[in-house]
Amino acid sequence: DIVMTQTPLSSPVTLGQPASISCRSSQSLVHSDGNTYLNWLQQRPGQPPRLLIYKISNRFSGVPDRFSGSGAGTDFTLKISRVEAEDVGVYYCLQATQFPLTFGGGTKVEI
Amino acid sequence: EVQLVESGGGLVQPGGSLKLSCAASGFTFSDSTIHWVRQASGKGLEWVGRIRREAKNYATAYAASVKGRFTISRDDSKSTAYLQMNSLTTEDTAVYYCTGGAATGIDYWGQGTLVTVSS
């Protein structure tokens, strides 16, 4: 199974300041079809997960442009350009390149 | 408005069975892969399995932890997916989410349904 490792586990942030989360996979996430199926999800307190970013850097419908994704191969990053209060929650990376799909352990973003 | 609504959760004894449903609306269900994901209390997310659309022969795949015990199915005429869970253990206690969508298969998420396995 592909192991997804997120850092940091917890990220105290200041409103209006940037935040960054890293995700590293135990093997390359490049699929044989040429795509890299690395996704980012947000889970606010008491809420289900919500898709933010798919295939490394594509923002899903309705996701604010302060969220951006980057990376390649085994190293990926989610950035929040200016943290807002509604961004508090746990962020997960998810690889869908290979079965079984696997999630990172989560990064808690708190003010 | 897109909605995925899970139902069927509850308390079940170890060794018992339960069938969850996931009713979808607001998007083309028949074009979508559907995944089931679970989350134990205070823990992270764990992928359970998925079922593809008709054009992909309704192919299924499962996590090793549930393979042979859980079965995913779907009824496109009802825009509903199912998760049949047999031989349940306390390790299966979690909130179960269904997720789907034509773009990525995880575009939209339900609110989840709680399954508690306890004697």
Tab-separated table of C-alpha atoms in Angstrom:
chain	number	residue	atom	x	y	z
A	1	ASP	CA	0.000	0.000	0.000
A	2	ILE	CA	1.134	3.575	-0.622
A	3	VAL	CA	1.795	5.378	2.648
A	4	MET	CA	0.894	9.060	2.746
A	5	THR	CA	2.771	11.149	5.313
A	6	GLN	CA	1.582	14.637	6.164
A	7	THR	CA	3.487	17.344	7.983
A	8	PRO	CA	2.958	19.101	10.267
A	9	LEU	CA	0.428	17.232	12.399
A	10	SER	CA	-0.814	20.542	13.698
A	11	SER	CA	-0.444	24.052	12.350
A	12	PRO	CA	-1.239	27.076	14.482
A	13	VAL	CA	-1.960	29.919	12.097
A	14	THR	CA	-2.668	33.639	12.237
A	15	LEU	CA	-5.670	35.057	10.432
A	16	GLY	CA	-4.602	36.692	7.203
A	17	GLN	CA	-1.288	34.877	7.142
A	18	PRO	CA	-0.308	32.029	4.813
A	19	ALA	CA	-0.264	28.362	5.760
A	20	SER	CA	1.309	25.362	4.115
A	21	ILE	CA	0.829	21.595	4.482
A	22	SER	CA	3.098	18.952	3.036
A	23	CYS	CA	2.244	15.455	1.916
A	24	ARG	CA	4.757	12.830	0.905
A	25	SER	CA	3.938	9.473	-0.661
A	26	SER	CA	5.996	6.304	-0.240
A	27	GLN	CA	6.096	5.856	-4.017
A	28	SER	CA	5.416	7.901	-7.113
A	29	LEU	CA	1.775	8.835	-7.664
A	30	VAL	CA	2.146	9.117	-11.424
A	31	HIS	CA	-0.447	6.784	-12.934
A	32	SER	CA	0.186	4.775	-16.090
A	33	ASP	CA	-2.271	7.133	-17.827
A	34	GLY	CA	0.070	10.048	-17.080
A	35	ASN	CA	-2.131	11.670	-14.441
A	36	THR	CA	-1.196	12.106	-10.793
A	37	TYR	CA	-4.211	11.411	-8.618
A	38	LEU	CA	-3.319	13.409	-5.553
A	39	ASN	CA	-6.229	15.158	-3.871
A	40	TRP	CA	-6.696	17.431	-0.878
A	41	LEU	CA	-9.747	17.432	1.370
A	42	GLN	CA	-10.870	19.692	4.173
A	43	GLN	CA	-12.886	18.521	7.168
A	44	ARG	CA	-14.285	21.286	9.313
A	45	PRO	CA	-15.254	20.410	12.911
A	46	GLY	CA	-18.373	18.246	12.961
A	47	GLN	CA	-18.617	18.182	9.190
A	48	PRO	CA	-17.969	15.567	6.500
A	49	PRO	CA	-14.889	15.924	4.321
A	50	ARG	CA	-15.017	18.266	1.359
A	51	LEU	CA	-12.943	18.054	-1.818
A	52	LEU	CA	-10.674	21.067	-2.283
A	53	ILE	CA	-8.054	20.094	-4.851
A	54	TYR	CA	-7.816	17.203	-7.305
A	55	LYS	CA	-4.966	15.977	-9.479
A	56	ILE	CA	-2.378	18.021	-7.582
A	57	SER	CA	-3.510	21.516	-8.440
A	58	ASN	CA	-7.087	21.672	-9.739
A	59	ARG	CA	-9.483	23.535	-7.481
A	60	PHE	CA	-12.886	21.873	-7.239
A	61	SER	CA	-16.021	23.867	-7.953
A	62	GLY	CA	-16.703	26.565	-5.367
A	63	VAL	CA	-13.301	26.348	-3.677
A	64	PRO	CA	-11.816	29.795	-2.962
A	65	ASP	CA	-8.718	30.715	-4.912
A	66	ARG	CA	-6.728	31.227	-1.704
A	67	PHE	CA	-6.306	27.437	-1.771
A	68	SER	CA	-3.656	26.091	-4.126
A	69	GLY	CA	-1.918	22.788	-4.655
A	70	SER	CA	1.440	21.948	-6.127
A	71	GLY	CA	4.002	19.193	-6.362
A	72	ALA	CA	4.968	16.184	-8.406
A	73	GLY	CA	6.007	12.568	-8.054
A	74	THR	CA	6.071	11.955	-4.298
A	75	ASP	CA	6.044	15.449	-2.786
A	76	PHE	CA	2.994	17.675	-2.654
A	77	THR	CA	1.926	20.875	-0.937
A	78	LEU	CA	-1.352	22.565	-0.090
A	79	LYS	CA	-1.109	26.306	0.476
A	80	ILE	CA	-3.607	28.743	1.914
A	81	SER	CA	-2.558	32.219	0.845
A	82	ARG	CA	-4.403	34.083	3.617
A	83	VAL	CA	-6.040	32.010	6.325
A	84	GLU	CA	-9.614	32.858	7.224
A	85	ALA	CA	-11.544	31.729	10.302
A	86	GLU	CA	-13.617	29.280	8.244
A	87	ASP	CA	-10.440	27.420	7.231
A	88	VAL	CA	-10.097	25.852	10.682
A	89	GLY	CA	-10.260	22.081	10.494
A	90	VAL	CA	-8.310	19.015	9.476
A	91	TYR	CA	-6.794	18.694	6.024
A	92	TYR	CA	-6.114	15.348	4.393
A	93	CYS	CA	-4.202	14.360	1.301
A	94	LEU	CA	-5.552	11.354	-0.588
A	95	GLN	CA	-3.901	9.301	-3.301
A	96	ALA	CA	-6.169	7.652	-5.849
A	97	THR	CA	-3.447	6.427	-8.184
A	98	GLN	CA	-3.276	2.924	-6.825
A	99	PHE	CA	-5.552	0.624	-4.853
A	100	PRO	CA	-6.177	0.759	-2.031
A	101	LEU	CA	-6.780	4.495	-1.930
A	102	THR	CA	-4.909	5.879	1.054
A	103	PHE	CA	-5.161	9.059	3.090
A	104	GLY	CA	-2.568	11.019	4.950
A	105	GLY	CA	-2.965	11.163	8.705
A	106	GLY	CA	-4.354	14.681	8.614
A	107	THR	CA	-3.089	18.145	9.556
A	108	LYS	CA	-5.070	20.188	12.044
A	109	VAL	CA	-5.194	23.883	11.191
A	110	GLU	CA	-6.124	26.023	14.153
A	111	ILE	CA	-6.052	29.714	14.883
B	1	GLU	CA	-28.323	21.101	-5.144
B	2	VAL	CA	-26.135	18.032	-4.875
B	3	GLN	CA	-26.996	15.680	-2.041
B	4	LEU	CA	-25.732	12.333	-0.851
B	5	VAL	CA	-27.692	10.942	2.071
B	6	GLU	CA	-26.528	7.871	3.937
B	7	SER	CA	-28.864	5.771	6.029
B	8	GLY	CA	-29.032	2.395	7.699
B	9	GLY	CA	-26.484	2.864	10.452
B	10	GLY	CA	-27.071	1.781	14.015
B	11	LEU	CA	-26.028	-0.563	16.779
B	12	VAL	CA	-25.215	-4.143	15.845
B	13	GLN	CA	-23.647	-7.011	17.754
B	14	PRO	CA	-20.281	-8.461	16.786
B	15	GLY	CA	-20.752	-10.996	14.025
B	16	GLY	CA	-23.882	-9.266	12.821
B	17	SER	CA	-24.783	-7.610	9.527
B	18	LEU	CA	-25.944	-4.209	8.399
B	19	LYS	CA	-26.776	-2.662	5.040
B	20	LEU	CA	-26.120	1.014	4.435
B	21	SER	CA	-27.742	3.062	1.691
B	22	CYS	CA	-26.527	6.178	-0.074
B	23	ALA	CA	-29.216	8.117	-1.919
B	24	ALA	CA	-27.937	10.681	-4.404
B	25	SER	CA	-29.518	13.652	-6.133
B	26	GLY	CA	-28.439	16.761	-8.019
B	27	PHE	CA	-25.875	15.084	-10.251
B	28	THR	CA	-25.799	12.280	-12.798
B	29	PHE	CA	-25.463	9.327	-10.467
B	30	SER	CA	-25.191	6.782	-13.255
B	31	ASP	CA	-22.032	8.478	-14.588
B	32	SER	CA	-20.318	8.439	-11.238
B	33	THR	CA	-18.026	6.092	-9.388
B	34	ILE	CA	-19.174	5.774	-5.773
B	35	HIS	CA	-16.773	5.264	-2.900
B	36	TRP	CA	-17.383	4.415	0.731
B	37	VAL	CA	-15.019	5.900	3.328
B	38	ARG	CA	-15.149	5.448	7.098
B	39	GLN	CA	-13.884	7.373	10.075
B	40	ALA	CA	-13.595	6.008	13.591
B	41	SER	CA	-14.255	8.503	16.352
B	42	GLY	CA	-11.403	10.987	16.627
B	43	LYS	CA	-9.439	9.224	13.908
B	44	GLY	CA	-8.547	9.784	10.278
B	45	LEU	CA	-10.217	8.677	7.085
B	46	GLU	CA	-10.083	5.112	5.777
B	47	TRP	CA	-11.130	4.072	2.295
B	48	VAL	CA	-13.508	1.102	2.327
B	49	GLY	CA	-14.232	0.420	-1.327
B	50	ARG	CA	-15.743	1.626	-4.560
B	51	ILE	CA	-18.066	0.691	-7.399
B	52	ARG	CA	-17.694	2.030	-10.917
B	53	ARG	CA	-20.395	2.929	-13.395
B	54	GLU	CA	-22.158	0.620	-15.828
B	55	ALA	CA	-19.777	1.423	-18.691
B	56	LYS	CA	-16.998	0.067	-16.478
B	57	ASN	CA	-19.021	-3.049	-15.677
B	58	TYR	CA	-19.844	-1.907	-12.160
B	59	ALA	CA	-16.348	-2.995	-11.138
B	60	THR	CA	-15.741	-3.082	-7.414
B	61	ALA	CA	-12.627	-2.827	-5.275
B	62	TYR	CA	-12.204	-3.130	-1.515
B	63	ALA	CA	-9.763	-2.431	1.258
B	64	ALA	CA	-8.059	-5.529	2.578
B	65	SER	CA	-9.646	-4.976	5.998
B	66	VAL	CA	-13.160	-5.482	4.602
B	67	LYS	CA	-12.627	-7.694	1.569
B	68	GLY	CA	-14.792	-10.797	1.720
B	69	ARG	CA	-17.056	-9.263	4.375
B	70	PHE	CA	-18.362	-6.078	2.706
B	71	THR	CA	-20.112	-5.777	-0.659
B	72	ILE	CA	-20.856	-2.579	-2.565
B	73	SER	CA	-23.713	-2.462	-5.055
B	74	ARG	CA	-25.787	0.179	-6.780
B	75	ASP	CA	-29.194	0.729	-8.352
B	76	ASP	CA	-28.895	3.488	-10.936
B	77	SER	CA	-32.669	3.573	-11.404
B	78	LYS	CA	-32.908	4.722	-7.779
B	79	SER	CA	-29.670	6.758	-7.766
B	80	THR	CA	-28.688	4.738	-4.719
B	81	ALA	CA	-25.596	2.833	-3.684
B	82	TYR	CA	-25.372	0.240	-0.956
B	83	LEU	CA	-22.810	-1.154	1.427
B	84	GLN	CA	-23.633	-4.611	2.740
B	85	MET	CA	-21.554	-5.342	5.812
B	86	ASN	CA	-21.298	-8.862	7.234
B	87	SER	CA	-19.292	-10.457	10.035
B	88	LEU	CA	-18.924	-7.109	11.734
B	89	THR	CA	-16.333	-6.592	14.448
B	90	THR	CA	-15.737	-3.791	16.914
B	91	GLU	CA	-13.021	-2.548	14.544
B	92	ASP	CA	-15.756	-1.642	12.060
B	93	THR	CA	-17.269	0.934	14.416
B	94	ALA	CA	-17.129	4.255	12.557
B	95	VAL	CA	-19.026	6.915	10.686
B	96	TYR	CA	-19.478	5.705	7.131
B	97	TYR	CA	-19.491	8.237	4.314
B	98	CYS	CA	-20.435	7.737	0.704
B	99	THR	CA	-18.840	9.981	-1.857
B	100	GLY	CA	-19.206	10.313	-5.594
B	101	GLY	CA	-19.157	12.526	-8.629
B	102	ALA	CA	-18.243	12.242	-12.264
B	103	ALA	CA	-15.162	14.452	-12.092
B	104	THR	CA	-13.094	12.582	-9.521
B	105	GLY	CA	-15.373	10.065	-7.830
B	106	ILE	CA	-14.999	11.989	-4.580
B	107	ASP	CA	-16.529	15.295	-5.644
B	108	TYR	CA	-19.420	15.227	-3.189
B	109	TRP	CA	-19.773	13.720	0.290
B	110	GLY	CA	-22.711	12.730	2.422
B	111	GLN	CA	-23.099	13.628	6.083
B	112	GLY	CA	-22.318	10.075	7.132
B	113	THR	CA	-24.082	7.386	9.127
B	114	LEU	CA	-22.785	5.950	12.398
B	115	VAL	CA	-22.234	2.216	12.722
B	116	THR	CA	-21.565	0.921	16.227
B	117	VAL	CA	-20.549	-2.694	16.711
B	118	SER	CA	-20.900	-3.663	20.345
B	119	SER	CA	-22.354	-6.361	22.551
